[in-house]
Short mmCIF file of C-alpha atoms and ligand atoms in Angstrom, two decimals:
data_model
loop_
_atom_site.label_atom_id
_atom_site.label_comp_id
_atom_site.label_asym_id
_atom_site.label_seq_id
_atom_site.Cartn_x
_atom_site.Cartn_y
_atom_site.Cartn_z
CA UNK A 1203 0.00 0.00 0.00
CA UNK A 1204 1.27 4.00 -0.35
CA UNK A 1205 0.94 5.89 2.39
CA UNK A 1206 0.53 9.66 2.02
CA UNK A 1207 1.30 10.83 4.77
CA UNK A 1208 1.40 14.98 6.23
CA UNK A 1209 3.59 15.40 9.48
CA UNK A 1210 3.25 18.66 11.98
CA UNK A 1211 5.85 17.87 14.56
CA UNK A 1212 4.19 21.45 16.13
CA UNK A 1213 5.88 23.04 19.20
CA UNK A 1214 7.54 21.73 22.58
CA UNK A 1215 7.76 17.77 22.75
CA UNK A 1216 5.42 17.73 19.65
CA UNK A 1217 8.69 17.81 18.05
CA UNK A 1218 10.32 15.06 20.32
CA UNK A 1219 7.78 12.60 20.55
CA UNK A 1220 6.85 12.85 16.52
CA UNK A 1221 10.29 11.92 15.76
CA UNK A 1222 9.77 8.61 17.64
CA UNK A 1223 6.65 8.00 16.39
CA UNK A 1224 7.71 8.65 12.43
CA UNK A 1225 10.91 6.12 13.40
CA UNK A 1226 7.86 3.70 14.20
CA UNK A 1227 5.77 4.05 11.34
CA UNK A 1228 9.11 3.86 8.86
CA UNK A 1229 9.91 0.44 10.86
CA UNK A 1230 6.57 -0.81 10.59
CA UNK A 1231 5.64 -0.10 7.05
CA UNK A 1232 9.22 -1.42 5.27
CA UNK A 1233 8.17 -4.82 7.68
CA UNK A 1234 5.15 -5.03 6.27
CA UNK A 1235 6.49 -4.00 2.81
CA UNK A 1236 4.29 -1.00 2.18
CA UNK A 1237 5.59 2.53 0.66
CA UNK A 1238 5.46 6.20 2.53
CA UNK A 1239 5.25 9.46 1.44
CA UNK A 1240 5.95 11.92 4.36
CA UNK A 1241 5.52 15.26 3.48
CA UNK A 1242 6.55 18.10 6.42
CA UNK A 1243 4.54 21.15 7.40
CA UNK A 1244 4.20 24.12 9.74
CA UNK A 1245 1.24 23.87 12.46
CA UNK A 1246 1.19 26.28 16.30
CA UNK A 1247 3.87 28.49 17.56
CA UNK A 1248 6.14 27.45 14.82
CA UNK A 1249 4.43 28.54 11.92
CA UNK A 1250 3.45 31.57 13.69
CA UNK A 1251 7.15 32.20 14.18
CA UNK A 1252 7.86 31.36 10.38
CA UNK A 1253 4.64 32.74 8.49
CA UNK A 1254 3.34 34.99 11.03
CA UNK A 1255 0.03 32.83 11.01
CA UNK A 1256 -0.36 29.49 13.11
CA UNK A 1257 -1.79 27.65 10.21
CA UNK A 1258 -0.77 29.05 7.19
CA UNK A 1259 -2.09 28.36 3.63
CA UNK A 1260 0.60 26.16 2.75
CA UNK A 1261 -0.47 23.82 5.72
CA UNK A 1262 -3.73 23.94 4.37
CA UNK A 1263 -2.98 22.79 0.72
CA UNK A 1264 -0.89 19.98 2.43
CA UNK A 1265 -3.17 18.90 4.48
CA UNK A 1266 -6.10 18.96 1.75
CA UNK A 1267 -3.79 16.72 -0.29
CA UNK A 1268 -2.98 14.08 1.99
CA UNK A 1269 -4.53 10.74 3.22
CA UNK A 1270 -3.73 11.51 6.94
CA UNK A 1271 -1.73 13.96 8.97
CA UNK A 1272 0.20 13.26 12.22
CA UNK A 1273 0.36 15.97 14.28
CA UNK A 1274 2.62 16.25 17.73
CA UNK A 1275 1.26 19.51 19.84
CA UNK A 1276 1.07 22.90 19.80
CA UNK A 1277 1.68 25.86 21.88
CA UNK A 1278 4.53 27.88 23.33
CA UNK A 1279 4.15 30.09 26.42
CA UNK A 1280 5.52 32.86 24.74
CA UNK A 1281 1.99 33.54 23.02
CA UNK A 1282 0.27 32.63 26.30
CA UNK A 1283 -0.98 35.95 26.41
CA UNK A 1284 -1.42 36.87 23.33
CA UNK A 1285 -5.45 36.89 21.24
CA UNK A 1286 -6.74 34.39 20.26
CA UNK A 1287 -6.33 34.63 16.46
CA UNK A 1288 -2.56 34.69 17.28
CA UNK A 1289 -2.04 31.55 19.23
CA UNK A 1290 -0.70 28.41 18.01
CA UNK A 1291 -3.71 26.62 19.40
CA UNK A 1292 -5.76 28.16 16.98
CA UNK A 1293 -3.79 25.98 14.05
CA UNK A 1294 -5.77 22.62 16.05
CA UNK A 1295 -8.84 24.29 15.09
CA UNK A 1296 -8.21 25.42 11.73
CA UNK A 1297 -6.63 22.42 10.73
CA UNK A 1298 -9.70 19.90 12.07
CA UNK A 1299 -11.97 21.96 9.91
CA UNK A 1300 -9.54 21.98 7.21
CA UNK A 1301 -9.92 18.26 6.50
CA UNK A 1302 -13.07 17.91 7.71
CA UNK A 1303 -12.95 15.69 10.43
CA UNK A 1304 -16.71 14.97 12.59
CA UNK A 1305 -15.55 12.28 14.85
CA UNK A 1306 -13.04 12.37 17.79
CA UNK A 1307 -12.11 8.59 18.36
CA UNK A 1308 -10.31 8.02 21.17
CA UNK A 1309 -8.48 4.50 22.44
CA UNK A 1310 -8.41 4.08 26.44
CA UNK A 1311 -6.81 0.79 27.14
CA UNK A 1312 -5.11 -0.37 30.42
CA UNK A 1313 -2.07 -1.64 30.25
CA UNK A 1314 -1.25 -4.64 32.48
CA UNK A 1315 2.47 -3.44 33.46
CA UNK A 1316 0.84 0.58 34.51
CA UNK A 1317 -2.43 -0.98 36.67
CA UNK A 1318 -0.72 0.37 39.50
CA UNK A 1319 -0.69 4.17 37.67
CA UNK A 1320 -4.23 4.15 37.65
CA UNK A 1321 -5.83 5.89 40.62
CA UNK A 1322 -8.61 2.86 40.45
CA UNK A 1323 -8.45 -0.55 42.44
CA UNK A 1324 -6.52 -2.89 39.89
CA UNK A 1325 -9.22 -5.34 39.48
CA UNK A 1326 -11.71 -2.71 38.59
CA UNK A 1327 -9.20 -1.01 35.47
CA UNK A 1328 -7.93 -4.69 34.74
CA UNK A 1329 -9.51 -5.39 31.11
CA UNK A 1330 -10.59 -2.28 30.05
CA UNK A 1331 -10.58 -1.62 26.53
CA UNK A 1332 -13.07 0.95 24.82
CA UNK A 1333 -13.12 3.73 22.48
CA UNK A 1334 -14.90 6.37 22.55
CA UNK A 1335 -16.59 8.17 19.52
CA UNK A 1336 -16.83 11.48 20.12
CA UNK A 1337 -18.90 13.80 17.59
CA UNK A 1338 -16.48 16.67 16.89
CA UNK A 1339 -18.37 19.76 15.21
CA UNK A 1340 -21.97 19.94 16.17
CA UNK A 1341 -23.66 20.30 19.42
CA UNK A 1342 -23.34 23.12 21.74
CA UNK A 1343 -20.20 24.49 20.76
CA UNK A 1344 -21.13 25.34 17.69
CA UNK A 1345 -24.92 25.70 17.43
CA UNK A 1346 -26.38 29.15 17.01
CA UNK A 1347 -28.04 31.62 18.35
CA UNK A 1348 -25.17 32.24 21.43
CA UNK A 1349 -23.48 34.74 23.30
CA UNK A 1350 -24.23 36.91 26.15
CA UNK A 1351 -26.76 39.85 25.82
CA UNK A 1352 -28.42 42.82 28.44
CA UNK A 1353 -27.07 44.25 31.53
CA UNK A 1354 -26.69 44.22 35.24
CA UNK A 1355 -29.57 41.52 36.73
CA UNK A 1356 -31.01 41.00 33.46
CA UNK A 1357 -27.96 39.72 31.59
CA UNK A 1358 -28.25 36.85 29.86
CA UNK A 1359 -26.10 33.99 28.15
CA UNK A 1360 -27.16 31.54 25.12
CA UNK A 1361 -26.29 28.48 23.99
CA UNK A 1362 -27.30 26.32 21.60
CA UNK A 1363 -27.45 22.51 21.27
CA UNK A 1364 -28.63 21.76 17.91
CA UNK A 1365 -27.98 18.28 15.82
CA UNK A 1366 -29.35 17.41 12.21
CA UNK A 1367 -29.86 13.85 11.53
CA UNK A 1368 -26.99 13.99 9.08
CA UNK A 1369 -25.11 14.91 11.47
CA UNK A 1370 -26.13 12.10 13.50
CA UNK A 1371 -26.24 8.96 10.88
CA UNK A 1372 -22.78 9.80 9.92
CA UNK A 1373 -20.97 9.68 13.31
CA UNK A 1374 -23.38 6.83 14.35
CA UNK A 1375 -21.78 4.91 11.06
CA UNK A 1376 -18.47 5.65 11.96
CA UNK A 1377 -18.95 4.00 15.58
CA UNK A 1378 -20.86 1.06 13.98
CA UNK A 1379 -18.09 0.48 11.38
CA UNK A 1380 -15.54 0.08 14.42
CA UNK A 1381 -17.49 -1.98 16.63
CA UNK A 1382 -18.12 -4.35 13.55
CA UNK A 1383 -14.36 -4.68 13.90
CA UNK A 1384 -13.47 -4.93 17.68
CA UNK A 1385 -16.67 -6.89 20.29
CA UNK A 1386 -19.01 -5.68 18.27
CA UNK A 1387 -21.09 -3.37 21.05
CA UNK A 1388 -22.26 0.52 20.68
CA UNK A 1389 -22.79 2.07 23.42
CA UNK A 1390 -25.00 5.49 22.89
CA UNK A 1391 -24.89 7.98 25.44
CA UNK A 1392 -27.76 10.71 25.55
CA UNK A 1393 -29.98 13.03 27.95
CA UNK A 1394 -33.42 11.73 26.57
CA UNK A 1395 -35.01 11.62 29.54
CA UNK A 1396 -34.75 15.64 29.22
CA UNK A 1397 -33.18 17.15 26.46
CA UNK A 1398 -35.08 17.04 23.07
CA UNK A 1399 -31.88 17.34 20.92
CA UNK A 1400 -30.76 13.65 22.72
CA UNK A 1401 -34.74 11.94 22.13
CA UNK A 1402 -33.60 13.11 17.88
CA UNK A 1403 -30.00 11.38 19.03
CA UNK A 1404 -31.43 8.26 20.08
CA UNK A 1405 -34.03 7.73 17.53
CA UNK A 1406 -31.10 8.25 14.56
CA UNK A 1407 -29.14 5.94 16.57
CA UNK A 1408 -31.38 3.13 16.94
CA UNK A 1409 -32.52 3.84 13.22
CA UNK A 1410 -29.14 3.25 11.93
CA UNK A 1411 -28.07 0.25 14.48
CA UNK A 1412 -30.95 -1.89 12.11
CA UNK A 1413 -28.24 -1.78 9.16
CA UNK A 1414 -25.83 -3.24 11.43
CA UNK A 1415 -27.73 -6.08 12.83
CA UNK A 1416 -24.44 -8.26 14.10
CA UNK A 1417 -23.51 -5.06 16.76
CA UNK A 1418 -25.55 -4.79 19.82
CA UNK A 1419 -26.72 -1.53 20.75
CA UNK A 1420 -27.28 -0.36 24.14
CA UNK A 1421 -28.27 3.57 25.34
CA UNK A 1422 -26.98 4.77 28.98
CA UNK A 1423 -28.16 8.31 30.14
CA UNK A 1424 -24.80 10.92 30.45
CA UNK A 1425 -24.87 11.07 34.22
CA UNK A 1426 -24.95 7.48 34.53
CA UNK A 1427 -22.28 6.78 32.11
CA UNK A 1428 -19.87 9.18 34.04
CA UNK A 1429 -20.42 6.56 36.87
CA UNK A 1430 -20.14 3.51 35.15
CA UNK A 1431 -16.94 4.52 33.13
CA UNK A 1432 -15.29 4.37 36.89
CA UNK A 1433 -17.10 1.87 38.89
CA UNK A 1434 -17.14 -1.07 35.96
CA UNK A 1435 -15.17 0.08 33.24
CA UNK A 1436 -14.82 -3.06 31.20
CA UNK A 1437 -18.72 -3.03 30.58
CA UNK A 1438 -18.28 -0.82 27.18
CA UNK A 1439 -16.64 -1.35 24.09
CA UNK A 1440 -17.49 1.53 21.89
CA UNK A 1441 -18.94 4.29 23.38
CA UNK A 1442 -20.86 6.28 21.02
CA UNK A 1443 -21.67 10.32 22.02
CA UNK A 1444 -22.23 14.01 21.45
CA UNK A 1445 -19.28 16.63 21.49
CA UNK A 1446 -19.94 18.42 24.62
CA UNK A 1447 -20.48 15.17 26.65
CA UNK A 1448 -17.86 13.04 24.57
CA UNK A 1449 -15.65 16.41 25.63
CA UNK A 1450 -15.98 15.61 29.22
CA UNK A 1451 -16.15 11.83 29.50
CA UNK A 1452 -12.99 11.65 27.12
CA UNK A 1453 -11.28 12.96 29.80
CA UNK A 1454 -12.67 11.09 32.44
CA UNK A 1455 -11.99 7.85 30.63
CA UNK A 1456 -8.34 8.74 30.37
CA UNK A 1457 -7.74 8.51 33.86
CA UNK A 1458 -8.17 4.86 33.61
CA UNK A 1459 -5.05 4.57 31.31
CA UNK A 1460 -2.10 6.07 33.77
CA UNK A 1461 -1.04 9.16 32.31
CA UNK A 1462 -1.59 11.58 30.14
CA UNK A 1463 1.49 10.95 27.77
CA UNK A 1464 0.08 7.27 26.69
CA UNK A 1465 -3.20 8.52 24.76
CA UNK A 1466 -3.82 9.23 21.33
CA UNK A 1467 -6.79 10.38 19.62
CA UNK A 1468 -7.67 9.99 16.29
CA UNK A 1469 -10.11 12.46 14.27
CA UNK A 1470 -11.68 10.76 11.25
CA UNK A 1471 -13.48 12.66 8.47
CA UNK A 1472 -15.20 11.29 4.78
CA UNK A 1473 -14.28 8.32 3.54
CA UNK A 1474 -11.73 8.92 0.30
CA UNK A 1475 -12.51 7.26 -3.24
CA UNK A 1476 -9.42 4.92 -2.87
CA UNK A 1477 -11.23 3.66 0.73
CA UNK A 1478 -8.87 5.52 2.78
CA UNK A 1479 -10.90 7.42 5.30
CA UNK A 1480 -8.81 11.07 6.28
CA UNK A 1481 -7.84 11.02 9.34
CA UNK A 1482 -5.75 13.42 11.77
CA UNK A 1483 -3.71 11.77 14.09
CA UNK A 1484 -2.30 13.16 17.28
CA UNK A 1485 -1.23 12.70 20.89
CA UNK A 1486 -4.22 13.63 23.38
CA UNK A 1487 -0.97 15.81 25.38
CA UNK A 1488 0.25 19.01 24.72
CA UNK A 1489 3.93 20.25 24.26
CA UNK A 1490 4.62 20.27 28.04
CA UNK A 1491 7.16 23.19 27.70
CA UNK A 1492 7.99 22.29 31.20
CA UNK A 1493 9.72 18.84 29.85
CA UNK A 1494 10.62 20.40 26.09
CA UNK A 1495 14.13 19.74 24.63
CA UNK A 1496 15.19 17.28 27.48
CA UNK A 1497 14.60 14.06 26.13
CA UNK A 1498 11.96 13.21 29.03
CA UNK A 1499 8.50 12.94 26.60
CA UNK A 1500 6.52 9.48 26.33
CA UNK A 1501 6.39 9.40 22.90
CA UNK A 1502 4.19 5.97 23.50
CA UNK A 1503 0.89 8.37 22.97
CA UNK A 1504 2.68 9.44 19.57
CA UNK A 1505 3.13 6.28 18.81
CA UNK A 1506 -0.07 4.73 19.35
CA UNK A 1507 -1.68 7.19 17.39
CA UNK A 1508 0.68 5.57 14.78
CA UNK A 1509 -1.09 2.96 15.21
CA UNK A 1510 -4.25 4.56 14.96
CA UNK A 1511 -3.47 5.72 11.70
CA UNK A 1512 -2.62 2.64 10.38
CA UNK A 1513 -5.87 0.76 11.62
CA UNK A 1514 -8.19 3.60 10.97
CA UNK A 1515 -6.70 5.65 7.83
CA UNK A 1516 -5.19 2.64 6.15
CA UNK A 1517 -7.19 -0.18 7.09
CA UNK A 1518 -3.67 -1.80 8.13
CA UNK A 1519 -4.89 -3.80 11.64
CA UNK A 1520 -2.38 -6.30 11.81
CA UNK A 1521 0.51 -3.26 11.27
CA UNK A 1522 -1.41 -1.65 13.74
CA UNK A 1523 -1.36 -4.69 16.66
CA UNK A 1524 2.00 -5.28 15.85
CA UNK A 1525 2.61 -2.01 17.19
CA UNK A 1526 0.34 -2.53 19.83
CA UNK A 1527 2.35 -5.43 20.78
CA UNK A 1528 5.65 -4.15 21.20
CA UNK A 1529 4.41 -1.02 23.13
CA UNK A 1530 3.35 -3.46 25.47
CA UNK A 1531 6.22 -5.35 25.50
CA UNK A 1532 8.27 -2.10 26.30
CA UNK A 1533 6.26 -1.49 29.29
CA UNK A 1534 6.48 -4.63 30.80
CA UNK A 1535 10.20 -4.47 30.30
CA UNK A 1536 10.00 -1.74 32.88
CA UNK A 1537 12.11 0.49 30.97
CA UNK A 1538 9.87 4.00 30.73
CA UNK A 1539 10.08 7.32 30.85
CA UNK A 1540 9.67 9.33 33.69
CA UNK A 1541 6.02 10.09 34.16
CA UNK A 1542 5.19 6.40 34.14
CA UNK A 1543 7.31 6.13 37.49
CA UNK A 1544 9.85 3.20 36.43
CA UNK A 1545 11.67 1.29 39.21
CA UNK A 1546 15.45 1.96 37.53
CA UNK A 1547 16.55 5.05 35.85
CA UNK A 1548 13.72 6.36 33.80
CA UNK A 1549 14.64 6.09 29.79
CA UNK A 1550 14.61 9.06 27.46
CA UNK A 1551 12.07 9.88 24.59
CA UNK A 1552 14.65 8.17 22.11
CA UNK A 1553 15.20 4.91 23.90
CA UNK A 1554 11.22 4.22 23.99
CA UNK A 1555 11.17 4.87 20.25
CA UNK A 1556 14.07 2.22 19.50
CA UNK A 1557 12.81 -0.02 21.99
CA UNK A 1558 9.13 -0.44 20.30
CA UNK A 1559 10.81 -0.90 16.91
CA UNK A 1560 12.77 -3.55 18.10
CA UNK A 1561 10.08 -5.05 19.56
CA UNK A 1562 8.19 -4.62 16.47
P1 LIG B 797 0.38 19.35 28.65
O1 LIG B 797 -0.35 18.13 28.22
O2 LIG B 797 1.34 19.93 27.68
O3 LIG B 797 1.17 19.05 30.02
C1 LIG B 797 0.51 18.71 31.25
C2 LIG B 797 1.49 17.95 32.18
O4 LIG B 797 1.67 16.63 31.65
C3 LIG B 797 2.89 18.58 32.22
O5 LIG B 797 3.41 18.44 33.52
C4 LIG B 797 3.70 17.77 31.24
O6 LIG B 797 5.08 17.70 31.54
C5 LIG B 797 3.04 16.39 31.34
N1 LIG B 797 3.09 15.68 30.06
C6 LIG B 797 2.33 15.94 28.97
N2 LIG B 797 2.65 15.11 27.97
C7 LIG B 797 3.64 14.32 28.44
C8 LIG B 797 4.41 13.28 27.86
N3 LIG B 797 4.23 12.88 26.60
N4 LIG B 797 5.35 12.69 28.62
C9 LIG B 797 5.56 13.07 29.90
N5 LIG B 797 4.86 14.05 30.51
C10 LIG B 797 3.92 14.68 29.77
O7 LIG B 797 -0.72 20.44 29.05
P2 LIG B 797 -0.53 21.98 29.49
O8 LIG B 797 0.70 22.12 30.33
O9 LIG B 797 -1.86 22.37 30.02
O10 LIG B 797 -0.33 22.77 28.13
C11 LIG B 797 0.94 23.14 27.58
C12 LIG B 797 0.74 23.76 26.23
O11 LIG B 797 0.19 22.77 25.33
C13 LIG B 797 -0.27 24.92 26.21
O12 LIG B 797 0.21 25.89 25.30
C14 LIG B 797 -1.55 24.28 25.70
O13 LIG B 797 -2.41 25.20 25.10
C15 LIG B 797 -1.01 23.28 24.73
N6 LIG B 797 -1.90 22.12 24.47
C16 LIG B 797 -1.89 21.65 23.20
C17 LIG B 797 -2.64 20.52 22.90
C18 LIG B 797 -2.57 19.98 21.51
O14 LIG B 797 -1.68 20.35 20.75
N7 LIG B 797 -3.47 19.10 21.11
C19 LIG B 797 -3.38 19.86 23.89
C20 LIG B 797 -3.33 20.36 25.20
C21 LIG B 797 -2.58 21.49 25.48
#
């Protein structure tokens, strides 16, 4: 297969833990005998610093052209203060819409070897291996009318939750599509019981679950599914939701995995004439300027969203285990970096990255 590939290393260990990840894919693909095109581009502080915009049109074209872009993270606390328009944050925005991406998927698996980095009991996190599907540009932070009107007592502040059934069927096909591939369970998560916008959710959902008859569908209110997601984890396998609440329980859900520099998130948009679906690929950490330059990132969230790319992009699922595989085989060796609290002397960003090829 040819991979076309766009790569934003972005700012702080963006750059560090990209490097590891692209030394991944390069060992994985000439294994498995397929070709890659890696094309590099400016996305965050860095392209502000270069272009004077955080994602400038050249970005743009690139990213338009390619099958799927890996991204590291952006930001630098040099623009901390500055508006808006002018931080390198706003490239993560410009970029998603760029290709077009509706779904937010994100992985949460625990690890045996990192149980104990889980603030859960062992035997409740033991097992648990889900992925949420998170609808990524509808809902209430984008629906109109909003903003904040009137004065003193009387001031008031809108917002808007508003999905089409488009909107809907699309994102519900996407989680349908990867359940058909892992246990083969959707998991919808709603507000029926009060909000109108979730009683349209559910009835797309259970509309579209009919073409799909092989999955089993099951519907859990919001508030309940924030409990459940701690007190019996293992219970989902795809967990299918809104942005706002996908938002939130996203992040709930990562607590279950150790820390923050083991996640990545994939963003998935239409589905491309040659059957590659575009994809943006990324880390769910940002560039940590606190750690930048030292050689102390886990570039295991890079590289599992690597993997992500492979499996979701490319269609590539064995590529993508094997990866799998060896970053689990690196963490049972013990040898980590820092923030996953080895025993010995912690190992740099670099040593990870060798030690999942060789594994590989
Ligand atoms: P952060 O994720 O960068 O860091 C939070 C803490 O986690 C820090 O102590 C950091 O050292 C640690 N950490 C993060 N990733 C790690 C890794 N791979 N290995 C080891 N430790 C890791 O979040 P922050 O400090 O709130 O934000 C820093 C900058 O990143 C800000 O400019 C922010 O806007 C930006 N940011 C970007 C993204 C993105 O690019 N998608 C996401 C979040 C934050």
């Amino acid at each position: 297969m040819n991979l076309n590939i766009l790569v934003l290393p972005g700012d702080g260990i963006g750059t560090e833990v990209t490097r590891e990840a692209i030394r991944v894919l390069r060992h994985v693909t000439d294994k498995y005998h397929h070709s890659v095109k890696l094309t590099e581009g400016l996305l965050g502080g860095i392209a502000i610093h270069k272009t004077g915009s955080p994602f400038p049109p050249a970005t743009v074209e690139l990213a338009v052209k390619a099958d799927a872009t890996l991204l590291g993270a952006v930001g630098l606390p040099e623009f901390d203060e500055a508006p808006p328009e002018k931080r390198p944050e706003r490239g993560l925005l410009g970029i998603r819409k760029a290709m077009g991406v509706f779904a937010n998927l994100r992985p949460v698996r625990a690890y045996k070897s990192l149980l104990d980095s889980s603030p859960l009991k062992n035997d409740l996190v033991e097992g648990t291996d889900m992925i949420i599907v998170r609808e990524l540009t509808g809902g209430i932070y984008y629906g109109t009318p909003r903003g904040i009107s009137g004065q003193g007592p009387d001031t008031r502040a809108v917002n808007t939750m508003t999905y089409t059934r488009a909107e809907i069927e699309r994102v519900t096909h996407m989680a349908f599509h990867l359940a058909r591939g892992r246990k083969k369970k959707v998991t919808s998560v709603d507000k029926s019981n009060v909000l109108e916008n979730s009683q349209l959710w559910r009835q797309v959902v259970v509309e579209v679950a009919r073409e799909y008859p092989d999955v089993t569908l099951d519907h859990i209110l919001v508030d309940n599914c924030a409990m459940q997601l701690i007190l019996n984890p293992k219970r989902f396998d795809v967990v299918l939701t809104e942005n706002m609440f996908g938002d939130i329980l996203s992040d709930e859900a990562a607590v279950l995995a150790g820390s923050i520099g083991m996640l990545p998130s994939a963003s998935i948009g239409e589905r491309k004439s040659s059957g590659v679906w575009v994809g943006l690929y990324e880390p769910v950490h940002g560039s940590a300027p606190d750690i930048a330059g030292q050689n102390k990132a886990n570039p295991l969230g890079a590289i599992m969203s690597v993997a992500a790319m492979l499996e979701y992009s490319f269609g590539l699922k064995k590529e993508a285990e094997a990866v799998g595989v060896a970053v689990e085989a690196v963490l049972a060796t013990g040898r980590v970096t820092a923030d996953l609290h080895p025993t010995g002397a912690p190992a740099t960003t670099e040593q990870v990255g060798e030690a999942v090829c060789a594994g590989i």
